[in-house]
Amino acid sequence: MLEKITGLIDEVKNFETSSAEEIENFRIKYLGSKGILKDLFAEFKNVPNEQKKEFGQTINLLKKSAEEKVNTLKEALESAIEDKGVYGDLTKPSEPIELGSRHPISIVKNRIIEVFNRIGFTVSEGPEIEDDWHNFTALNLPEYHPARDMQDTFFIDKNPDTLLRTHTSSVQVRYMEKNEPPIRTISPGRVFRNEDISARAHCIFHQVEGLYIDTDVSFADLKQTLLYFTKEMFGKSKIRLRPSYFPFTEPSAEVDIYWGLETETDYRITKGTGWLEIMGCGMVDPNVLKNCNIDPTKYSGYAFGMGIERIAMLLYQIPDIRMFYENDVRFLEQFKSVI
């Protein structure tokens, strides 16, 4: 009898299969309610007393071997099924990778930077949380100056004044404090103003401001730079400068381009005039140069600034500025083909 059980143990150890049905038949054969082990345990009462210990140990070894074999085969089968489920057929073509796109604001910002890089402008950046000096006072906007009301902002602290910057001109101040002329830089970035949100205005928007400081810089240099930019950016070669007021430039001007009146949209966005305002500009006020430790008797310069959202709305005919911030995938997918 012991030899028979030993043979069964060898049979269990040598059993291999990858079929779930064969594994189940094997389990029933050895471990089922009418299986081999059930019969062997029933024979235990007929075994002589002196052999019962060895006989019991051998039966338990057979039972343990059968259980381990069943568990091992089941785990191997489940692992094979799981791998197939996870990886599938490795010879099949892969799933297509969904292409993303740059945000339209990033696209336009990069185009503006590229245009000015060609004529020697570097890129400068600064903090979005500013102090009063860099955001207002150094830019010829002393405390209680009425022009500060044009840039109502979000104050973080009042002693001393700490605020979210209202323009990237603060970056220009920091750049002039750390660098000597000649200076030729543009400052792109996010700015904040306490404005009601509508289709044409938002409390958060983006700007690119430019600054050129050197000897003998004239308004003619400024106009030629702006004409170059409008040709490269919009393909428009006709601009006009309207007298305006900015506290940090004198004289100052608003820059318009002739958009044309070829379509109904042209009439709508230019209000029937064909002219469209795109930025402000002017010659840097001597007080600003003095505040930044630059000699205004030796150096002069010009500055300009534009809203990136406005440029993007013009280029892509976007009717509502809020669309830039809603994160609507349907809107963003329209820019996949834009480099």
CSV table of C-alpha atoms in Angstrom, one decimal:
chain,number,residue,atom,x,y,z
A,1,MET,CA,0.0,0.0,0.0
A,2,LEU,CA,2.9,2.4,0.8
A,3,GLU,CA,4.4,1.7,-2.5
A,4,LYS,CA,1.1,2.5,-4.2
A,5,ILE,CA,1.0,5.9,-2.4
A,6,THR,CA,4.6,6.7,-3.2
A,7,GLY,CA,3.8,6.0,-6.9
A,8,LEU,CA,0.8,8.4,-6.6
A,9,ILE,CA,3.1,11.1,-5.1
A,10,ASP,CA,5.5,10.8,-8.1
A,11,GLU,CA,2.5,11.0,-10.4
A,12,VAL,CA,1.3,14.2,-8.8
A,13,LYS,CA,4.8,15.8,-9.0
A,14,ASN,CA,5.1,15.0,-12.7
A,15,PHE,CA,1.7,16.2,-13.7
A,16,GLU,CA,1.7,19.3,-15.9
A,17,THR,CA,-1.0,21.0,-17.9
A,18,SER,CA,-2.1,24.5,-19.1
A,19,SER,CA,-5.8,23.5,-19.4
A,20,ALA,CA,-8.2,24.7,-16.7
A,21,GLU,CA,-10.4,21.7,-17.4
A,22,GLU,CA,-7.6,19.2,-16.8
A,23,ILE,CA,-6.5,21.0,-13.6
A,24,GLU,CA,-10.1,20.6,-12.3
A,25,ASN,CA,-10.2,16.9,-13.2
A,26,PHE,CA,-6.9,16.4,-11.5
A,27,ARG,CA,-8.2,18.1,-8.3
A,28,ILE,CA,-11.4,16.0,-8.3
A,29,LYS,CA,-9.4,12.8,-8.9
A,30,TYR,CA,-7.2,13.4,-5.8
A,31,LEU,CA,-9.0,15.8,-3.6
A,32,GLY,CA,-12.6,15.4,-4.4
A,33,SER,CA,-15.3,13.9,-2.1
A,34,LYS,CA,-14.9,10.6,-4.0
A,35,GLY,CA,-11.3,10.9,-4.8
A,36,ILE,CA,-8.2,8.8,-4.2
A,37,LEU,CA,-7.3,10.5,-0.8
A,38,LYS,CA,-10.9,9.9,0.5
A,39,ASP,CA,-10.4,6.1,-0.2
A,40,LEU,CA,-6.9,6.1,1.3
A,41,PHE,CA,-8.1,7.7,4.5
A,42,ALA,CA,-10.9,5.1,4.7
A,43,GLU,CA,-8.3,2.4,4.5
A,44,PHE,CA,-6.5,3.8,7.5
A,45,LYS,CA,-8.5,1.8,10.0
A,46,ASN,CA,-7.4,-1.5,8.4
A,47,VAL,CA,-3.7,-0.7,8.6
A,48,PRO,CA,-1.7,-2.5,11.4
A,49,ASN,CA,-1.0,-0.3,14.4
A,50,GLU,CA,2.8,-0.5,13.9
A,51,GLN,CA,2.4,1.0,10.3
A,52,LYS,CA,-0.2,3.6,11.0
A,53,LYS,CA,2.3,6.4,11.7
A,54,GLU,CA,4.2,5.9,8.5
A,55,PHE,CA,1.0,5.3,6.5
A,56,GLY,CA,-0.6,8.5,7.9
A,57,GLN,CA,2.5,10.6,7.1
A,58,THR,CA,2.7,9.3,3.6
A,59,ILE,CA,-1.0,10.0,2.9
A,60,ASN,CA,-0.6,13.6,4.3
A,61,LEU,CA,2.4,14.0,2.0
A,62,LEU,CA,0.3,13.0,-1.0
A,63,LYS,CA,-2.5,15.4,0.1
A,64,LYS,CA,0.0,18.3,0.5
A,65,SER,CA,1.6,17.5,-2.9
A,66,ALA,CA,-1.7,17.4,-4.7
A,67,GLU,CA,-2.9,20.7,-3.1
A,68,GLU,CA,0.3,22.4,-4.0
A,69,LYS,CA,0.3,21.1,-7.5
A,70,VAL,CA,-3.3,22.4,-8.0
A,71,ASN,CA,-2.5,25.8,-6.6
A,72,THR,CA,0.7,26.1,-8.7
A,73,LEU,CA,-1.1,25.2,-11.9
A,74,LYS,CA,-4.0,27.6,-11.2
A,75,GLU,CA,-1.6,30.5,-10.5
A,76,ALA,CA,0.4,29.8,-13.7
A,77,LEU,CA,-2.9,29.7,-15.7
A,78,GLU,CA,-4.2,32.9,-14.1
A,79,SER,CA,-0.9,34.7,-14.7
A,80,ALA,CA,-0.9,33.7,-18.4
A,81,ILE,CA,-4.5,35.0,-18.8
A,82,GLU,CA,-3.6,38.3,-17.0
A,83,ASP,CA,-0.6,38.9,-19.1
A,84,LYS,CA,-2.6,38.3,-22.3
A,85,GLY,CA,-5.3,40.7,-21.0
A,86,VAL,CA,-2.7,43.4,-20.1
A,87,TYR,CA,-0.5,43.2,-23.1
A,88,GLY,CA,-2.7,41.5,-25.7
A,89,ASP,CA,-1.2,40.5,-29.0
A,90,LEU,CA,2.2,42.1,-29.0
A,91,THR,CA,2.4,41.8,-32.8
A,92,LYS,CA,-0.6,44.1,-33.2
A,93,PRO,CA,-0.1,47.7,-34.2
A,94,SER,CA,0.0,50.1,-31.2
A,95,GLU,CA,-2.8,52.5,-30.4
A,96,PRO,CA,-2.4,55.9,-32.1
A,97,ILE,CA,-0.9,58.5,-29.8
A,98,GLU,CA,-3.2,61.5,-29.4
A,99,LEU,CA,-1.4,64.7,-30.5
A,100,GLY,CA,-1.6,67.7,-28.2
A,101,SER,CA,-1.2,71.3,-29.1
A,102,ARG,CA,0.2,74.5,-27.6
A,103,HIS,CA,-2.2,77.0,-26.1
A,104,PRO,CA,-3.0,79.8,-28.5
A,105,ILE,CA,-1.5,82.3,-26.0
A,106,SER,CA,1.8,80.4,-26.0
A,107,ILE,CA,1.7,80.2,-29.8
A,108,VAL,CA,1.3,83.9,-30.2
A,109,LYS,CA,3.8,84.7,-27.4
A,110,ASN,CA,6.5,82.6,-29.1
A,111,ARG,CA,5.8,84.2,-32.5
A,112,ILE,CA,6.2,87.7,-31.0
A,113,ILE,CA,9.5,86.6,-29.3
A,114,GLU,CA,10.8,85.2,-32.5
A,115,VAL,CA,10.0,88.4,-34.4
A,116,PHE,CA,11.9,90.6,-32.0
A,117,ASN,CA,14.8,88.1,-31.5
A,118,ARG,CA,15.6,88.7,-35.2
A,119,ILE,CA,16.4,92.3,-34.5
A,120,GLY,CA,18.4,91.7,-31.3
A,121,PHE,CA,15.9,91.8,-28.5
A,122,THR,CA,16.6,89.4,-25.6
A,123,VAL,CA,13.9,88.0,-23.3
A,124,SER,CA,13.7,89.1,-19.6
A,125,GLU,CA,11.4,87.9,-16.9
A,126,GLY,CA,10.5,88.9,-13.4
A,127,PRO,CA,8.3,88.1,-10.4
A,128,GLU,CA,4.5,88.3,-10.6
A,129,ILE,CA,4.3,89.5,-7.0
A,130,GLU,CA,5.8,93.0,-7.0
A,131,ASP,CA,6.5,95.9,-4.6
A,132,ASP,CA,5.2,99.4,-5.1
A,133,TRP,CA,8.6,100.8,-6.3
A,134,HIS,CA,9.0,98.5,-9.3
A,135,ASN,CA,5.3,98.4,-10.3
A,136,PHE,CA,4.5,102.1,-9.8
A,137,THR,CA,7.0,104.6,-8.3
A,138,ALA,CA,10.0,103.9,-10.5
A,139,LEU,CA,7.8,104.2,-13.5
A,140,ASN,CA,7.0,107.8,-12.8
A,141,LEU,CA,3.8,106.9,-10.9
A,142,PRO,CA,4.4,108.3,-7.4
A,143,GLU,CA,2.0,107.7,-4.5
A,144,TYR,CA,-1.5,109.3,-5.0
A,145,HIS,CA,-0.8,109.9,-8.7
A,146,PRO,CA,-4.2,109.8,-10.5
A,147,ALA,CA,-2.8,107.6,-13.3
A,148,ARG,CA,-2.6,104.8,-10.7
A,149,ASP,CA,-6.4,104.5,-11.0
A,150,MET,CA,-5.9,103.3,-14.6
A,151,GLN,CA,-4.3,100.1,-13.2
A,152,ASP,CA,-6.4,99.1,-10.2
A,153,THR,CA,-4.8,95.9,-8.9
A,154,PHE,CA,-4.9,93.2,-6.3
A,155,PHE,CA,-2.9,94.1,-3.1
A,156,ILE,CA,-1.5,91.3,-1.0
A,157,ASP,CA,-0.2,93.5,1.8
A,158,LYS,CA,-0.4,97.2,2.6
A,159,ASN,CA,2.6,97.7,4.9
A,160,PRO,CA,4.7,97.7,2.8
A,161,ASP,CA,2.6,97.6,-0.4
A,162,THR,CA,2.9,94.2,-2.1
A,163,LEU,CA,0.7,93.5,-5.1
A,164,LEU,CA,0.2,91.4,-8.2
A,165,ARG,CA,1.9,93.2,-11.0
A,166,THR,CA,-0.3,95.2,-13.3
A,167,HIS,CA,2.1,95.2,-16.2
A,168,THR,CA,5.5,93.7,-17.2
A,169,SER,CA,7.0,97.2,-17.1
A,170,SER,CA,8.2,96.2,-13.6
A,171,VAL,CA,10.5,93.7,-15.3
A,172,GLN,CA,12.0,96.5,-17.4
A,173,VAL,CA,12.7,98.4,-14.2
A,174,ARG,CA,14.5,95.5,-12.7
A,175,TYR,CA,16.4,94.9,-15.9
A,176,MET,CA,17.6,98.5,-16.1
A,177,GLU,CA,18.7,98.4,-12.4
A,178,LYS,CA,21.0,95.4,-13.2
A,179,ASN,CA,22.2,96.2,-16.7
A,180,GLU,CA,23.9,99.1,-18.3
A,181,PRO,CA,22.9,100.5,-21.7
A,182,PRO,CA,22.7,99.6,-24.5
A,183,ILE,CA,19.6,97.6,-23.5
A,184,ARG,CA,17.3,95.8,-25.9
A,185,THR,CA,14.8,93.5,-24.3
A,186,ILE,CA,11.2,92.3,-24.3
A,187,SER,CA,9.4,91.1,-21.2
A,188,PRO,CA,6.5,88.6,-21.8
A,189,GLY,CA,4.4,87.5,-18.8
A,190,ARG,CA,1.1,87.3,-17.0
A,191,VAL,CA,-0.3,90.4,-15.3
A,192,PHE,CA,-3.3,91.1,-13.1
A,193,ARG,CA,-5.8,94.0,-12.9
A,194,ASN,CA,-9.0,94.4,-10.9
A,195,GLU,CA,-11.4,94.5,-13.9
A,196,ASP,CA,-14.8,93.1,-14.6
A,197,ILE,CA,-14.6,89.9,-16.7
A,198,SER,CA,-16.4,90.2,-20.0
A,199,ALA,CA,-15.9,89.1,-23.6
A,200,ARG,CA,-13.2,91.8,-24.1
A,201,ALA,CA,-11.6,92.1,-20.6
A,202,HIS,CA,-10.3,89.8,-17.9
A,203,CYS,CA,-8.7,90.2,-14.5
A,204,ILE,CA,-5.8,88.0,-15.7
A,205,PHE,CA,-4.1,88.5,-19.1
A,206,HIS,CA,-0.7,88.4,-20.7
A,207,GLN,CA,1.6,91.1,-22.0
A,208,VAL,CA,4.8,91.6,-24.0
A,209,GLU,CA,6.6,94.8,-23.4
A,210,GLY,CA,9.7,96.0,-25.2
A,211,LEU,CA,12.5,98.4,-24.2
A,212,TYR,CA,15.4,99.9,-26.1
A,213,ILE,CA,17.9,102.2,-24.4
A,214,ASP,CA,21.0,103.6,-26.1
A,215,THR,CA,22.5,106.9,-27.2
A,216,ASP,CA,20.6,108.9,-29.8
A,217,VAL,CA,17.5,106.8,-29.9
A,218,SER,CA,14.6,108.7,-31.6
A,219,PHE,CA,10.9,108.3,-32.2
A,220,ALA,CA,11.7,107.4,-35.8
A,221,ASP,CA,13.6,104.3,-34.5
A,222,LEU,CA,10.5,103.4,-32.5
A,223,LYS,CA,8.2,103.8,-35.5
A,224,GLN,CA,10.5,101.7,-37.8
A,225,THR,CA,10.6,98.9,-35.2
A,226,LEU,CA,6.8,98.8,-34.9
A,227,LEU,CA,6.4,98.8,-38.7
A,228,TYR,CA,8.7,95.9,-38.9
A,229,PHE,CA,6.8,94.0,-36.2
A,230,THR,CA,3.4,94.6,-37.8
A,231,LYS,CA,4.7,93.4,-41.2
A,232,GLU,CA,6.1,90.2,-39.7
A,233,MET,CA,3.2,89.5,-37.4
A,234,PHE,CA,0.2,90.5,-39.4
A,235,GLY,CA,1.4,91.0,-42.9
A,236,LYS,CA,0.2,94.6,-42.7
A,237,SER,CA,2.4,97.4,-43.8
A,238,LYS,CA,0.3,100.4,-42.9
A,239,ILE,CA,0.3,101.8,-39.3
A,240,ARG,CA,-0.6,105.1,-37.6
A,241,LEU,CA,0.4,106.5,-34.2
A,242,ARG,CA,-2.2,108.5,-32.3
A,243,PRO,CA,-1.1,110.8,-29.5
A,244,SER,CA,-1.9,109.3,-26.1
A,245,TYR,CA,-0.8,109.4,-22.4
A,246,PHE,CA,1.3,107.0,-20.4
A,247,PRO,CA,3.0,108.2,-17.2
A,248,PHE,CA,6.3,106.3,-18.0
A,249,THR,CA,6.7,107.6,-21.7
A,250,GLU,CA,6.8,111.0,-23.2
A,251,PRO,CA,5.7,111.5,-25.9
A,252,SER,CA,3.3,108.6,-26.0
A,253,ALA,CA,1.2,107.1,-28.7
A,254,GLU,CA,-1.4,104.3,-29.5
A,255,VAL,CA,-0.4,102.2,-32.4
A,256,ASP,CA,-3.1,101.2,-35.0
A,257,ILE,CA,-2.7,99.0,-38.0
A,258,TYR,CA,-4.9,99.2,-41.1
A,259,TRP,CA,-6.7,95.9,-41.0
A,260,GLY,CA,-8.9,96.6,-44.0
A,261,LEU,CA,-12.6,96.3,-44.8
A,262,GLU,CA,-12.7,93.2,-47.0
A,263,THR,CA,-15.1,91.0,-44.9
A,264,GLU,CA,-18.0,91.5,-42.6
A,265,THR,CA,-15.7,90.5,-39.7
A,266,ASP,CA,-13.3,93.3,-40.7
A,267,TYR,CA,-16.2,95.8,-40.4
A,268,ARG,CA,-17.2,94.4,-37.0
A,269,ILE,CA,-13.8,94.4,-35.3
A,270,THR,CA,-12.7,97.8,-36.7
A,271,LYS,CA,-16.1,99.4,-36.2
A,272,GLY,CA,-16.2,100.3,-39.9
A,273,THR,CA,-13.0,102.3,-39.9
A,274,GLY,CA,-10.6,99.7,-41.1
A,275,TRP,CA,-8.1,100.7,-38.3
A,276,LEU,CA,-7.4,98.5,-35.3
A,277,GLU,CA,-5.5,99.4,-32.1
A,278,ILE,CA,-2.8,96.9,-31.2
A,279,MET,CA,-0.5,98.4,-28.6
A,280,GLY,CA,0.8,101.5,-26.8
A,281,CYS,CA,4.3,103.0,-27.1
A,282,GLY,CA,6.4,106.1,-26.5
A,283,MET,CA,9.8,107.5,-25.6
A,284,VAL,CA,11.0,106.5,-22.1
A,285,ASP,CA,10.4,109.4,-19.7
A,286,PRO,CA,13.7,110.8,-18.3
A,287,ASN,CA,12.4,110.4,-14.8
A,288,VAL,CA,12.2,106.6,-15.3
A,289,LEU,CA,15.8,106.5,-16.5
A,290,LYS,CA,16.9,108.5,-13.5
A,291,ASN,CA,15.0,106.2,-11.1
A,292,CYS,CA,16.9,103.3,-12.6
A,293,ASN,CA,20.3,105.0,-12.3
A,294,ILE,CA,20.7,105.7,-16.1
A,295,ASP,CA,21.9,109.1,-17.1
A,296,PRO,CA,19.0,110.7,-19.1
A,297,THR,CA,21.3,113.4,-20.5
A,298,LYS,CA,23.4,110.7,-22.2
A,299,TYR,CA,20.8,108.0,-23.0
A,300,SER,CA,17.3,107.9,-24.4
A,301,GLY,CA,15.1,105.1,-25.4
A,302,TYR,CA,11.6,103.8,-26.4
A,303,ALA,CA,9.2,101.3,-24.9
A,304,PHE,CA,6.1,99.6,-26.2
A,305,GLY,CA,3.6,97.1,-24.8
A,306,MET,CA,0.8,94.9,-26.2
A,307,GLY,CA,-1.7,92.3,-24.9
A,308,ILE,CA,-1.0,88.8,-26.1
A,309,GLU,CA,-4.7,87.9,-25.9
A,310,ARG,CA,-5.7,90.8,-28.1
A,311,ILE,CA,-3.1,89.7,-30.7
A,312,ALA,CA,-4.3,86.1,-30.6
A,313,MET,CA,-8.0,87.2,-30.9
A,314,LEU,CA,-7.1,89.2,-34.0
A,315,LEU,CA,-5.0,86.4,-35.6
A,316,TYR,CA,-7.5,83.6,-35.0
A,317,GLN,CA,-10.7,85.6,-35.0
A,318,ILE,CA,-11.6,84.5,-31.4
A,319,PRO,CA,-14.7,86.4,-30.3
A,320,ASP,CA,-14.4,86.1,-26.5
A,321,ILE,CA,-11.3,86.4,-24.3
A,322,ARG,CA,-12.8,84.0,-21.7
A,323,MET,CA,-12.3,81.1,-24.1
A,324,PHE,CA,-8.6,81.3,-23.4
A,325,TYR,CA,-9.2,80.3,-19.7
A,326,GLU,CA,-12.1,77.8,-19.9
A,327,ASN,CA,-9.8,74.8,-20.8
A,328,ASP,CA,-12.4,73.6,-23.3
A,329,VAL,CA,-10.6,70.8,-25.2
A,330,ARG,CA,-12.8,71.4,-28.2
A,331,PHE,CA,-11.5,75.0,-28.4
A,332,LEU,CA,-7.8,73.9,-27.9
A,333,GLU,CA,-7.9,71.1,-30.4
A,334,GLN,CA,-8.3,73.7,-33.2
A,335,PHE,CA,-4.7,74.7,-32.7
A,336,LYS,CA,-3.1,71.3,-33.3
A,337,SER,CA,-2.0,72.2,-36.8
A,338,VAL,CA,-0.4,75.5,-35.7
A,339,ILE,CA,3.4,75.3,-35.3
